[in-house]
PDB file with SEQRES, HELIX, SHEET and CRYST1 records, atoms N, CA, C and O in Angstrom:
SEQRES   1 A   67  MET SER LYS THR ARG ARG VAL ILE SER LEU ILE LEU ALA          
SEQRES   2 A   67  LEU GLY SER THR VAL ALA GLY THR ILE GLY SER ILE TYR          
SEQRES   3 A   67  VAL LEU PHE PHE SER ALA VAL ILE SER PHE LYS ALA ALA          
SEQRES   4 A   67  SER GLY ALA GLY LEU LEU LEU GLY VAL GLY LEU ILE TRP          
SEQRES   5 A   67  LEU TYR SER ASP PHE ILE ASP ALA THR PRO ASN ASP GLN          
SEQRES   6 A   67  GLN ARG                                                      
HELIX    1 AA1 LYS A    3  ILE A   25  1                                  23    
HELIX    2 AA2 TYR A   26  PHE A   30  3                                   5    
HELIX    3 AA3 PHE A   36  LEU A   53  1                                  18    
HELIX    4 AA4 TYR A   54  ILE A   58  3                                   5    
HELIX    5 AA5 PRO A   62  ASP A   64  5                                   3    
CRYST1    1.000    1.000    1.000  90.00  90.00  90.00 P 1           1          
ATOM      1  N   MET A   1       2.045  -9.801 -16.406  1.00  0.00           N  
ATOM      2  CA  MET A   1       2.974 -10.047 -15.411  1.00  0.00           C  
ATOM      3  C   MET A   1       3.561 -11.447 -15.532  1.00  0.00           C  
ATOM      4  O   MET A   1       2.777 -12.397 -15.513  1.00  0.00           O  
ATOM      5  N   SER A   2       4.822 -11.653 -15.650  1.00  0.00           N  
ATOM      6  CA  SER A   2       5.293 -13.094 -15.762  1.00  0.00           C  
ATOM      7  C   SER A   2       5.053 -13.883 -14.311  1.00  0.00           C  
ATOM      8  O   SER A   2       4.914 -13.208 -13.291  1.00  0.00           O  
ATOM      9  N   LYS A   3       5.012 -15.306 -14.262  1.00  0.00           N  
ATOM     10  CA  LYS A   3       4.856 -15.795 -13.275  1.00  0.00           C  
ATOM     11  C   LYS A   3       6.091 -15.854 -12.123  1.00  0.00           C  
ATOM     12  O   LYS A   3       5.947 -16.048 -10.916  1.00  0.00           O  
ATOM     13  N   THR A   4       7.219 -15.651 -12.787  1.00  0.00           N  
ATOM     14  CA  THR A   4       8.472 -15.411 -11.967  1.00  0.00           C  
ATOM     15  C   THR A   4       8.442 -14.199 -11.188  1.00  0.00           C  
ATOM     16  O   THR A   4       8.698 -14.225  -9.984  1.00  0.00           O  
ATOM     17  N   ARG A   5       8.096 -12.960 -11.901  1.00  0.00           N  
ATOM     18  CA  ARG A   5       7.987 -11.818 -11.400  1.00  0.00           C  
ATOM     19  C   ARG A   5       6.733 -11.630 -10.253  1.00  0.00           C  
ATOM     20  O   ARG A   5       6.780 -10.789  -9.356  1.00  0.00           O  
ATOM     21  N   ARG A   6       5.731 -12.473 -10.440  1.00  0.00           N  
ATOM     22  CA  ARG A   6       4.715 -12.627  -9.400  1.00  0.00           C  
ATOM     23  C   ARG A   6       5.221 -13.098  -8.038  1.00  0.00           C  
ATOM     24  O   ARG A   6       5.040 -12.591  -6.930  1.00  0.00           O  
ATOM     25  N   VAL A   7       6.007 -14.362  -8.446  1.00  0.00           N  
ATOM     26  CA  VAL A   7       6.361 -15.028  -7.140  1.00  0.00           C  
ATOM     27  C   VAL A   7       7.506 -14.439  -6.670  1.00  0.00           C  
ATOM     28  O   VAL A   7       7.976 -14.990  -5.674  1.00  0.00           O  
ATOM     29  N   ILE A   8       8.167 -13.365  -7.140  1.00  0.00           N  
ATOM     30  CA  ILE A   8       9.257 -12.766  -6.466  1.00  0.00           C  
ATOM     31  C   ILE A   8       8.386 -11.483  -5.693  1.00  0.00           C  
ATOM     32  O   ILE A   8       8.702 -11.012  -4.600  1.00  0.00           O  
ATOM     33  N   SER A   9       7.616 -11.191  -6.246  1.00  0.00           N  
ATOM     34  CA  SER A   9       6.578 -10.012  -5.803  1.00  0.00           C  
ATOM     35  C   SER A   9       6.023 -10.386  -4.481  1.00  0.00           C  
ATOM     36  O   SER A   9       6.116  -9.685  -3.473  1.00  0.00           O  
ATOM     37  N   LEU A  10       5.432 -11.557  -4.556  1.00  0.00           N  
ATOM     38  CA  LEU A  10       4.626 -12.149  -3.489  1.00  0.00           C  
ATOM     39  C   LEU A  10       5.511 -12.394  -2.309  1.00  0.00           C  
ATOM     40  O   LEU A  10       5.108 -12.079  -1.189  1.00  0.00           O  
ATOM     41  N   ILE A  11       6.648 -12.916  -2.476  1.00  0.00           N  
ATOM     42  CA  ILE A  11       7.770 -13.209  -1.595  1.00  0.00           C  
ATOM     43  C   ILE A  11       8.244 -11.898  -0.759  1.00  0.00           C  
ATOM     44  O   ILE A  11       8.407 -11.864   0.461  1.00  0.00           O  
ATOM     45  N   LEU A  12       8.414 -10.915  -1.598  1.00  0.00           N  
ATOM     46  CA  LEU A  12       8.907  -9.720  -1.016  1.00  0.00           C  
ATOM     47  C   LEU A  12       7.768  -8.889  -0.344  1.00  0.00           C  
ATOM     48  O   LEU A  12       8.122  -8.154   0.577  1.00  0.00           O  
ATOM     49  N   ALA A  13       6.693  -8.905  -0.621  1.00  0.00           N  
ATOM     50  CA  ALA A  13       5.534  -8.405  -0.110  1.00  0.00           C  
ATOM     51  C   ALA A  13       5.090  -9.068   1.198  1.00  0.00           C  
ATOM     52  O   ALA A  13       4.733  -8.419   2.181  1.00  0.00           O  
ATOM     53  N   LEU A  14       5.137 -10.398   1.144  1.00  0.00           N  
ATOM     54  CA  LEU A  14       4.813 -11.040   2.403  1.00  0.00           C  
ATOM     55  C   LEU A  14       5.892 -10.868   3.492  1.00  0.00           C  
ATOM     56  O   LEU A  14       5.564 -10.701   4.667  1.00  0.00           O  
ATOM     57  N   GLY A  15       7.390 -10.916   3.033  1.00  0.00           N  
ATOM     58  CA  GLY A  15       8.386 -10.596   3.874  1.00  0.00           C  
ATOM     59  C   GLY A  15       8.210  -9.207   4.488  1.00  0.00           C  
ATOM     60  O   GLY A  15       8.327  -9.087   5.708  1.00  0.00           O  
ATOM     61  N   SER A  16       7.934  -8.145   3.714  1.00  0.00           N  
ATOM     62  CA  SER A  16       7.746  -6.742   4.475  1.00  0.00           C  
ATOM     63  C   SER A  16       6.696  -6.924   5.339  1.00  0.00           C  
ATOM     64  O   SER A  16       6.889  -6.638   6.521  1.00  0.00           O  
ATOM     65  N   THR A  17       5.449  -7.407   4.940  1.00  0.00           N  
ATOM     66  CA  THR A  17       4.427  -7.461   6.040  1.00  0.00           C  
ATOM     67  C   THR A  17       4.584  -8.152   7.234  1.00  0.00           C  
ATOM     68  O   THR A  17       4.102  -7.711   8.277  1.00  0.00           O  
ATOM     69  N   VAL A  18       5.372  -9.460   7.176  1.00  0.00           N  
ATOM     70  CA  VAL A  18       5.833 -10.218   8.345  1.00  0.00           C  
ATOM     71  C   VAL A  18       6.787  -9.334   9.072  1.00  0.00           C  
ATOM     72  O   VAL A  18       6.568  -9.153  10.270  1.00  0.00           O  
ATOM     73  N   ALA A  19       7.818  -8.756   8.515  1.00  0.00           N  
ATOM     74  CA  ALA A  19       8.892  -8.032   9.150  1.00  0.00           C  
ATOM     75  C   ALA A  19       7.920  -6.843   9.940  1.00  0.00           C  
ATOM     76  O   ALA A  19       7.769  -6.858  11.161  1.00  0.00           O  
ATOM     77  N   GLY A  20       7.435  -6.052   9.251  1.00  0.00           N  
ATOM     78  CA  GLY A  20       6.427  -4.948   9.871  1.00  0.00           C  
ATOM     79  C   GLY A  20       5.797  -5.456  11.219  1.00  0.00           C  
ATOM     80  O   GLY A  20       6.010  -5.030  12.354  1.00  0.00           O  
ATOM     81  N   THR A  21       4.990  -6.445  10.822  1.00  0.00           N  
ATOM     82  CA  THR A  21       4.246  -6.948  12.135  1.00  0.00           C  
ATOM     83  C   THR A  21       5.021  -7.341  13.104  1.00  0.00           C  
ATOM     84  O   THR A  21       4.735  -6.907  14.220  1.00  0.00           O  
ATOM     85  N   ILE A  22       6.139  -8.207  12.983  1.00  0.00           N  
ATOM     86  CA  ILE A  22       6.901  -8.641  14.036  1.00  0.00           C  
ATOM     87  C   ILE A  22       7.727  -7.251  14.814  1.00  0.00           C  
ATOM     88  O   ILE A  22       7.795  -7.080  16.032  1.00  0.00           O  
ATOM     89  N   GLY A  23       8.287  -6.385  13.796  1.00  0.00           N  
ATOM     90  CA  GLY A  23       8.790  -5.253  14.577  1.00  0.00           C  
ATOM     91  C   GLY A  23       7.680  -4.467  15.448  1.00  0.00           C  
ATOM     92  O   GLY A  23       7.958  -4.087  16.585  1.00  0.00           O  
ATOM     93  N   SER A  24       6.548  -4.263  14.935  1.00  0.00           N  
ATOM     94  CA  SER A  24       5.581  -3.480  15.648  1.00  0.00           C  
ATOM     95  C   SER A  24       5.245  -4.275  16.843  1.00  0.00           C  
ATOM     96  O   SER A  24       5.191  -3.687  17.924  1.00  0.00           O  
ATOM     97  N   ILE A  25       5.007  -5.570  16.778  1.00  0.00           N  
ATOM     98  CA  ILE A  25       4.827  -6.169  18.149  1.00  0.00           C  
ATOM     99  C   ILE A  25       5.937  -6.066  19.093  1.00  0.00           C  
ATOM    100  O   ILE A  25       5.704  -5.904  20.291  1.00  0.00           O  
ATOM    101  N   TYR A  26       7.126  -6.149  18.641  1.00  0.00           N  
ATOM    102  CA  TYR A  26       8.186  -6.215  19.506  1.00  0.00           C  
ATOM    103  C   TYR A  26       8.504  -4.740  20.262  1.00  0.00           C  
ATOM    104  O   TYR A  26       8.967  -4.646  21.398  1.00  0.00           O  
ATOM    105  N   VAL A  27       8.173  -3.676  19.435  1.00  0.00           N  
ATOM    106  CA  VAL A  27       8.431  -2.242  19.871  1.00  0.00           C  
ATOM    107  C   VAL A  27       7.301  -2.068  20.770  1.00  0.00           C  
ATOM    108  O   VAL A  27       7.532  -1.852  21.959  1.00  0.00           O  
ATOM    109  N   LEU A  28       6.111  -2.138  20.343  1.00  0.00           N  
ATOM    110  CA  LEU A  28       4.934  -1.974  21.320  1.00  0.00           C  
ATOM    111  C   LEU A  28       4.806  -2.714  22.289  1.00  0.00           C  
ATOM    112  O   LEU A  28       4.023  -2.134  23.042  1.00  0.00           O  
ATOM    113  N   PHE A  29       5.209  -3.969  22.869  1.00  0.00           N  
ATOM    114  CA  PHE A  29       4.997  -4.952  23.802  1.00  0.00           C  
ATOM    115  C   PHE A  29       6.278  -5.347  24.442  1.00  0.00           C  
ATOM    116  O   PHE A  29       6.337  -5.464  25.666  1.00  0.00           O  
ATOM    117  N   PHE A  30       7.351  -5.566  23.645  1.00  0.00           N  
ATOM    118  CA  PHE A  30       8.341  -6.059  24.491  1.00  0.00           C  
ATOM    119  C   PHE A  30       9.556  -5.400  24.794  1.00  0.00           C  
ATOM    120  O   PHE A  30      10.445  -5.867  25.506  1.00  0.00           O  
ATOM    121  N   SER A  31       9.569  -3.974  24.067  1.00  0.00           N  
ATOM    122  CA  SER A  31      10.855  -3.236  24.264  1.00  0.00           C  
ATOM    123  C   SER A  31      10.687  -2.451  25.663  1.00  0.00           C  
ATOM    124  O   SER A  31       9.583  -2.077  26.059  1.00  0.00           O  
ATOM    125  N   ALA A  32      11.892  -2.237  26.379  1.00  0.00           N  
ATOM    126  CA  ALA A  32      11.833  -1.464  27.432  1.00  0.00           C  
ATOM    127  C   ALA A  32      11.540   0.128  27.231  1.00  0.00           C  
ATOM    128  O   ALA A  32      10.836   0.761  28.019  1.00  0.00           O  
ATOM    129  N   VAL A  33      12.086   0.629  26.225  1.00  0.00           N  
ATOM    130  CA  VAL A  33      11.663   1.982  26.015  1.00  0.00           C  
ATOM    131  C   VAL A  33      11.072   2.163  24.446  1.00  0.00           C  
ATOM    132  O   VAL A  33      11.604   1.757  23.412  1.00  0.00           O  
ATOM    133  N   ILE A  34       9.975   2.802  24.575  1.00  0.00           N  
ATOM    134  CA  ILE A  34       9.313   2.665  22.977  1.00  0.00           C  
ATOM    135  C   ILE A  34       9.755   3.923  22.269  1.00  0.00           C  
ATOM    136  O   ILE A  34       9.473   5.078  22.591  1.00  0.00           O  
ATOM    137  N   SER A  35      10.546   3.486  21.180  1.00  0.00           N  
ATOM    138  CA  SER A  35      11.101   4.770  20.300  1.00  0.00           C  
ATOM    139  C   SER A  35      10.208   4.753  19.274  1.00  0.00           C  
ATOM    140  O   SER A  35       9.818   3.795  18.605  1.00  0.00           O  
ATOM    141  N   PHE A  36       9.832   6.264  19.198  1.00  0.00           N  
ATOM    142  CA  PHE A  36       9.001   6.597  18.012  1.00  0.00           C  
ATOM    143  C   PHE A  36       9.536   6.123  16.729  1.00  0.00           C  
ATOM    144  O   PHE A  36       8.726   5.624  15.947  1.00  0.00           O  
ATOM    145  N   LYS A  37      10.717   6.196  16.402  1.00  0.00           N  
ATOM    146  CA  LYS A  37      11.499   6.099  15.270  1.00  0.00           C  
ATOM    147  C   LYS A  37      11.164   4.582  14.937  1.00  0.00           C  
ATOM    148  O   LYS A  37      10.640   4.228  13.881  1.00  0.00           O  
ATOM    149  N   ALA A  38      11.487   3.841  15.839  1.00  0.00           N  
ATOM    150  CA  ALA A  38      11.276   2.296  15.503  1.00  0.00           C  
ATOM    151  C   ALA A  38      10.155   1.909  15.318  1.00  0.00           C  
ATOM    152  O   ALA A  38       9.972   1.019  14.488  1.00  0.00           O  
ATOM    153  N   ALA A  39       9.040   2.481  16.060  1.00  0.00           N  
ATOM    154  CA  ALA A  39       7.492   2.046  15.887  1.00  0.00           C  
ATOM    155  C   ALA A  39       7.341   2.840  14.521  1.00  0.00           C  
ATOM    156  O   ALA A  39       7.060   2.068  13.604  1.00  0.00           O  
ATOM    157  N   SER A  40       7.426   3.900  14.208  1.00  0.00           N  
ATOM    158  CA  SER A  40       7.008   4.474  12.892  1.00  0.00           C  
ATOM    159  C   SER A  40       7.440   3.723  11.637  1.00  0.00           C  
ATOM    160  O   SER A  40       6.746   3.508  10.643  1.00  0.00           O  
ATOM    161  N   GLY A  41       8.884   3.309  11.881  1.00  0.00           N  
ATOM    162  CA  GLY A  41       9.654   2.525  10.829  1.00  0.00           C  
ATOM    163  C   GLY A  41       8.798   1.043  10.543  1.00  0.00           C  
ATOM    164  O   GLY A  41       8.469   0.621   9.434  1.00  0.00           O  
ATOM    165  N   ALA A  42       8.572   0.471  11.709  1.00  0.00           N  
ATOM    166  CA  ALA A  42       8.010  -0.839  11.675  1.00  0.00           C  
ATOM    167  C   ALA A  42       6.534  -0.804  10.888  1.00  0.00           C  
ATOM    168  O   ALA A  42       6.143  -1.566  10.004  1.00  0.00           O  
ATOM    169  N   GLY A  43       5.818   0.373  11.521  1.00  0.00           N  
ATOM    170  CA  GLY A  43       4.438   0.578  10.833  1.00  0.00           C  
ATOM    171  C   GLY A  43       4.450   1.007   9.375  1.00  0.00           C  
ATOM    172  O   GLY A  43       3.562   0.639   8.605  1.00  0.00           O  
ATOM    173  N   LEU A  44       5.424   1.758   9.010  1.00  0.00           N  
ATOM    174  CA  LEU A  44       5.573   2.048   7.640  1.00  0.00           C  
ATOM    175  C   LEU A  44       5.831   0.755   6.914  1.00  0.00           C  
ATOM    176  O   LEU A  44       5.104   0.437   5.973  1.00  0.00           O  
ATOM    177  N   LEU A  45       6.816   0.005   7.298  1.00  0.00           N  
ATOM    178  CA  LEU A  45       7.181  -1.342   6.510  1.00  0.00           C  
ATOM    179  C   LEU A  45       5.773  -2.171   6.466  1.00  0.00           C  
ATOM    180  O   LEU A  45       5.393  -2.796   5.475  1.00  0.00           O  
ATOM    181  N   LEU A  46       5.062  -2.074   7.698  1.00  0.00           N  
ATOM    182  CA  LEU A  46       3.899  -3.000   7.433  1.00  0.00           C  
ATOM    183  C   LEU A  46       2.670  -2.320   6.762  1.00  0.00           C  
ATOM    184  O   LEU A  46       1.693  -2.969   6.388  1.00  0.00           O  
ATOM    185  N   GLY A  47       2.770  -1.137   6.651  1.00  0.00           N  
ATOM    186  CA  GLY A  47       1.775  -0.488   5.526  1.00  0.00           C  
ATOM    187  C   GLY A  47       2.103  -0.823   4.033  1.00  0.00           C  
ATOM    188  O   GLY A  47       1.330  -1.271   3.186  1.00  0.00           O  
ATOM    189  N   VAL A  48       3.514  -0.483   3.896  1.00  0.00           N  
ATOM    190  CA  VAL A  48       4.006  -0.715   2.445  1.00  0.00           C  
ATOM    191  C   VAL A  48       3.682  -2.267   2.121  1.00  0.00           C  
ATOM    192  O   VAL A  48       3.059  -2.587   1.108  1.00  0.00           O  
ATOM    193  N   GLY A  49       4.100  -3.088   2.952  1.00  0.00           N  
ATOM    194  CA  GLY A  49       3.920  -4.533   2.640  1.00  0.00           C  
ATOM    195  C   GLY A  49       2.219  -4.794   2.363  1.00  0.00           C  
ATOM    196  O   GLY A  49       1.909  -5.387   1.330  1.00  0.00           O  
ATOM    197  N   LEU A  50       1.198  -4.362   3.256  1.00  0.00           N  
ATOM    198  CA  LEU A  50       0.023  -4.439   3.155  1.00  0.00           C  
ATOM    199  C   LEU A  50      -0.608  -3.977   1.711  1.00  0.00           C  
ATOM    200  O   LEU A  50      -1.404  -4.616   1.023  1.00  0.00           O  
ATOM    201  N   ILE A  51      -0.056  -2.742   1.453  1.00  0.00           N  
ATOM    202  CA  ILE A  51      -0.593  -2.138   0.165  1.00  0.00           C  
ATOM    203  C   ILE A  51       0.096  -2.683  -0.874  1.00  0.00           C  
ATOM    204  O   ILE A  51      -0.494  -2.724  -1.953  1.00  0.00           O  
ATOM    205  N   TRP A  52       1.239  -3.126  -0.805  1.00  0.00           N  
ATOM    206  CA  TRP A  52       1.837  -4.112  -2.005  1.00  0.00           C  
ATOM    207  C   TRP A  52       1.116  -5.172  -2.283  1.00  0.00           C  
ATOM    208  O   TRP A  52       0.840  -5.314  -3.475  1.00  0.00           O  
ATOM    209  N   LEU A  53       0.632  -6.153  -1.364  1.00  0.00           N  
ATOM    210  CA  LEU A  53      -0.305  -7.259  -1.339  1.00  0.00           C  
ATOM    211  C   LEU A  53      -1.596  -6.942  -1.896  1.00  0.00           C  
ATOM    212  O   LEU A  53      -2.130  -7.614  -2.778  1.00  0.00           O  
ATOM    213  N   TYR A  54      -2.148  -5.789  -1.309  1.00  0.00           N  
ATOM    214  CA  TYR A  54      -3.542  -5.419  -1.845  1.00  0.00           C  
ATOM    215  C   TYR A  54      -3.617  -5.109  -3.444  1.00  0.00           C  
ATOM    216  O   TYR A  54      -4.449  -5.593  -4.212  1.00  0.00           O  
ATOM    217  N   SER A  55      -2.515  -4.151  -3.802  1.00  0.00           N  
ATOM    218  CA  SER A  55      -2.418  -3.625  -5.029  1.00  0.00           C  
ATOM    219  C   SER A  55      -2.110  -4.802  -6.230  1.00  0.00           C  
ATOM    220  O   SER A  55      -2.693  -4.791  -7.315  1.00  0.00           O  
ATOM    221  N   ASP A  56      -1.203  -5.706  -5.883  1.00  0.00           N  
ATOM    222  CA  ASP A  56      -0.685  -6.782  -6.918  1.00  0.00           C  
ATOM    223  C   ASP A  56      -1.534  -7.979  -6.759  1.00  0.00           C  
ATOM    224  O   ASP A  56      -1.710  -8.611  -7.801  1.00  0.00           O  
ATOM    225  N   PHE A  57      -2.111  -8.444  -5.675  1.00  0.00           N  
ATOM    226  CA  PHE A  57      -2.707  -9.662  -5.771  1.00  0.00           C  
ATOM    227  C   PHE A  57      -4.343  -9.699  -5.121  1.00  0.00           C  
ATOM    228  O   PHE A  57      -5.019 -10.700  -5.357  1.00  0.00           O  
ATOM    229  N   ILE A  58      -4.773  -8.874  -4.523  1.00  0.00           N  
ATOM    230  CA  ILE A  58      -5.998  -8.862  -4.060  1.00  0.00           C  
ATOM    231  C   ILE A  58      -6.960  -8.105  -5.052  1.00  0.00           C  
ATOM    232  O   ILE A  58      -8.062  -8.568  -5.344  1.00  0.00           O  
ATOM    233  N   ASP A  59      -6.487  -6.928  -5.550  1.00  0.00           N  
ATOM    234  CA  ASP A  59      -7.337  -5.928  -6.286  1.00  0.00           C  
ATOM    235  C   ASP A  59      -6.750  -6.043  -7.691  1.00  0.00           C  
ATOM    236  O   ASP A  59      -6.741  -5.041  -8.406  1.00  0.00           O  
ATOM    237  N   ALA A  60      -6.252  -7.218  -8.135  1.00  0.00           N  
ATOM    238  CA  ALA A  60      -5.677  -7.491  -9.517  1.00  0.00           C  
ATOM    239  C   ALA A  60      -6.931  -7.578 -10.501  1.00  0.00           C  
ATOM    240  O   ALA A  60      -7.968  -8.191 -10.247  1.00  0.00           O  
ATOM    241  N   THR A  61      -6.651  -6.831 -11.713  1.00  0.00           N  
ATOM    242  CA  THR A  61      -7.529  -6.886 -12.645  1.00  0.00           C  
ATOM    243  C   THR A  61      -7.316  -8.011 -13.704  1.00  0.00           C  
ATOM    244  O   THR A  61      -6.118  -8.215 -13.900  1.00  0.00           O  
ATOM    245  N   PRO A  62      -8.033  -8.685 -14.336  1.00  0.00           N  
ATOM    246  CA  PRO A  62      -7.716  -9.484 -15.494  1.00  0.00           C  
ATOM    247  C   PRO A  62      -6.641  -9.087 -16.329  1.00  0.00           C  
ATOM    248  O   PRO A  62      -5.737  -9.885 -16.578  1.00  0.00           O  
ATOM    249  N   ASN A  63      -6.649  -7.705 -16.876  1.00  0.00           N  
ATOM    250  CA  ASN A  63      -5.664  -7.007 -17.654  1.00  0.00           C  
ATOM    251  C   ASN A  63      -4.213  -7.146 -17.245  1.00  0.00           C  
ATOM    252  O   ASN A  63      -3.291  -6.951 -18.037  1.00  0.00           O  
ATOM    253  N   ASP A  64      -4.041  -7.499 -15.953  1.00  0.00           N  
ATOM    254  CA  ASP A  64      -2.524  -7.518 -15.424  1.00  0.00           C  
ATOM    255  C   ASP A  64      -2.162  -8.948 -15.648  1.00  0.00           C  
ATOM    256  O   ASP A  64      -1.059  -9.251 -15.195  1.00  0.00           O  
ATOM    257  N   GLN A  65      -2.922 -10.026 -16.319  1.00  0.00           N  
ATOM    258  CA  GLN A  65      -2.566 -11.267 -16.434  1.00  0.00           C  
ATOM    259  C   GLN A  65      -1.853 -11.238 -17.783  1.00  0.00           C  
ATOM    260  O   GLN A  65      -2.208 -10.475 -18.682  1.00  0.00           O  
ATOM    261  N   GLN A  66      -0.794 -12.128 -17.902  1.00  0.00           N  
ATOM    262  CA  GLN A  66      -0.172 -12.222 -19.385  1.00  0.00           C  
ATOM    263  C   GLN A  66      -1.013 -13.032 -20.278  1.00  0.00           C  
ATOM    264  O   GLN A  66      -1.729 -13.917 -19.810  1.00  0.00           O  
ATOM    265  N   ARG A  67      -0.968 -12.781 -21.540  1.00  0.00           N  
ATOM    266  CA  ARG A  67      -1.855 -13.402 -22.674  1.00  0.00           C  
ATOM    267  C   ARG A  67      -1.061 -14.278 -23.270  1.00  0.00           C  
ATOM    268  O   ARG A  67      -1.476 -14.941 -24.220  1.00  0.00           O  
TER     269      ARG A  67                                                      
END                                                                             
C-alpha cells in the first residue's frame, strides 16, 4: 500500500469514526426526539470507521507494506 493511499485511508477512517461518534452522542443525549433511523445511521458510521481503522492500521500484517 502506497504512503499516499495510507494517509488518505487514515483521514477517511478517522473522519468516519469521529462523525459517527459525534452523531451518536448528539442523537442519544441532546436530541429532543430520539430517531431510530438517525441513531442507527450514526452507529453504522461509527462501526464502519472502527472496522476500517482496525483492519487497515491495527491488524495490518507486514505483507501489506510496499517492498
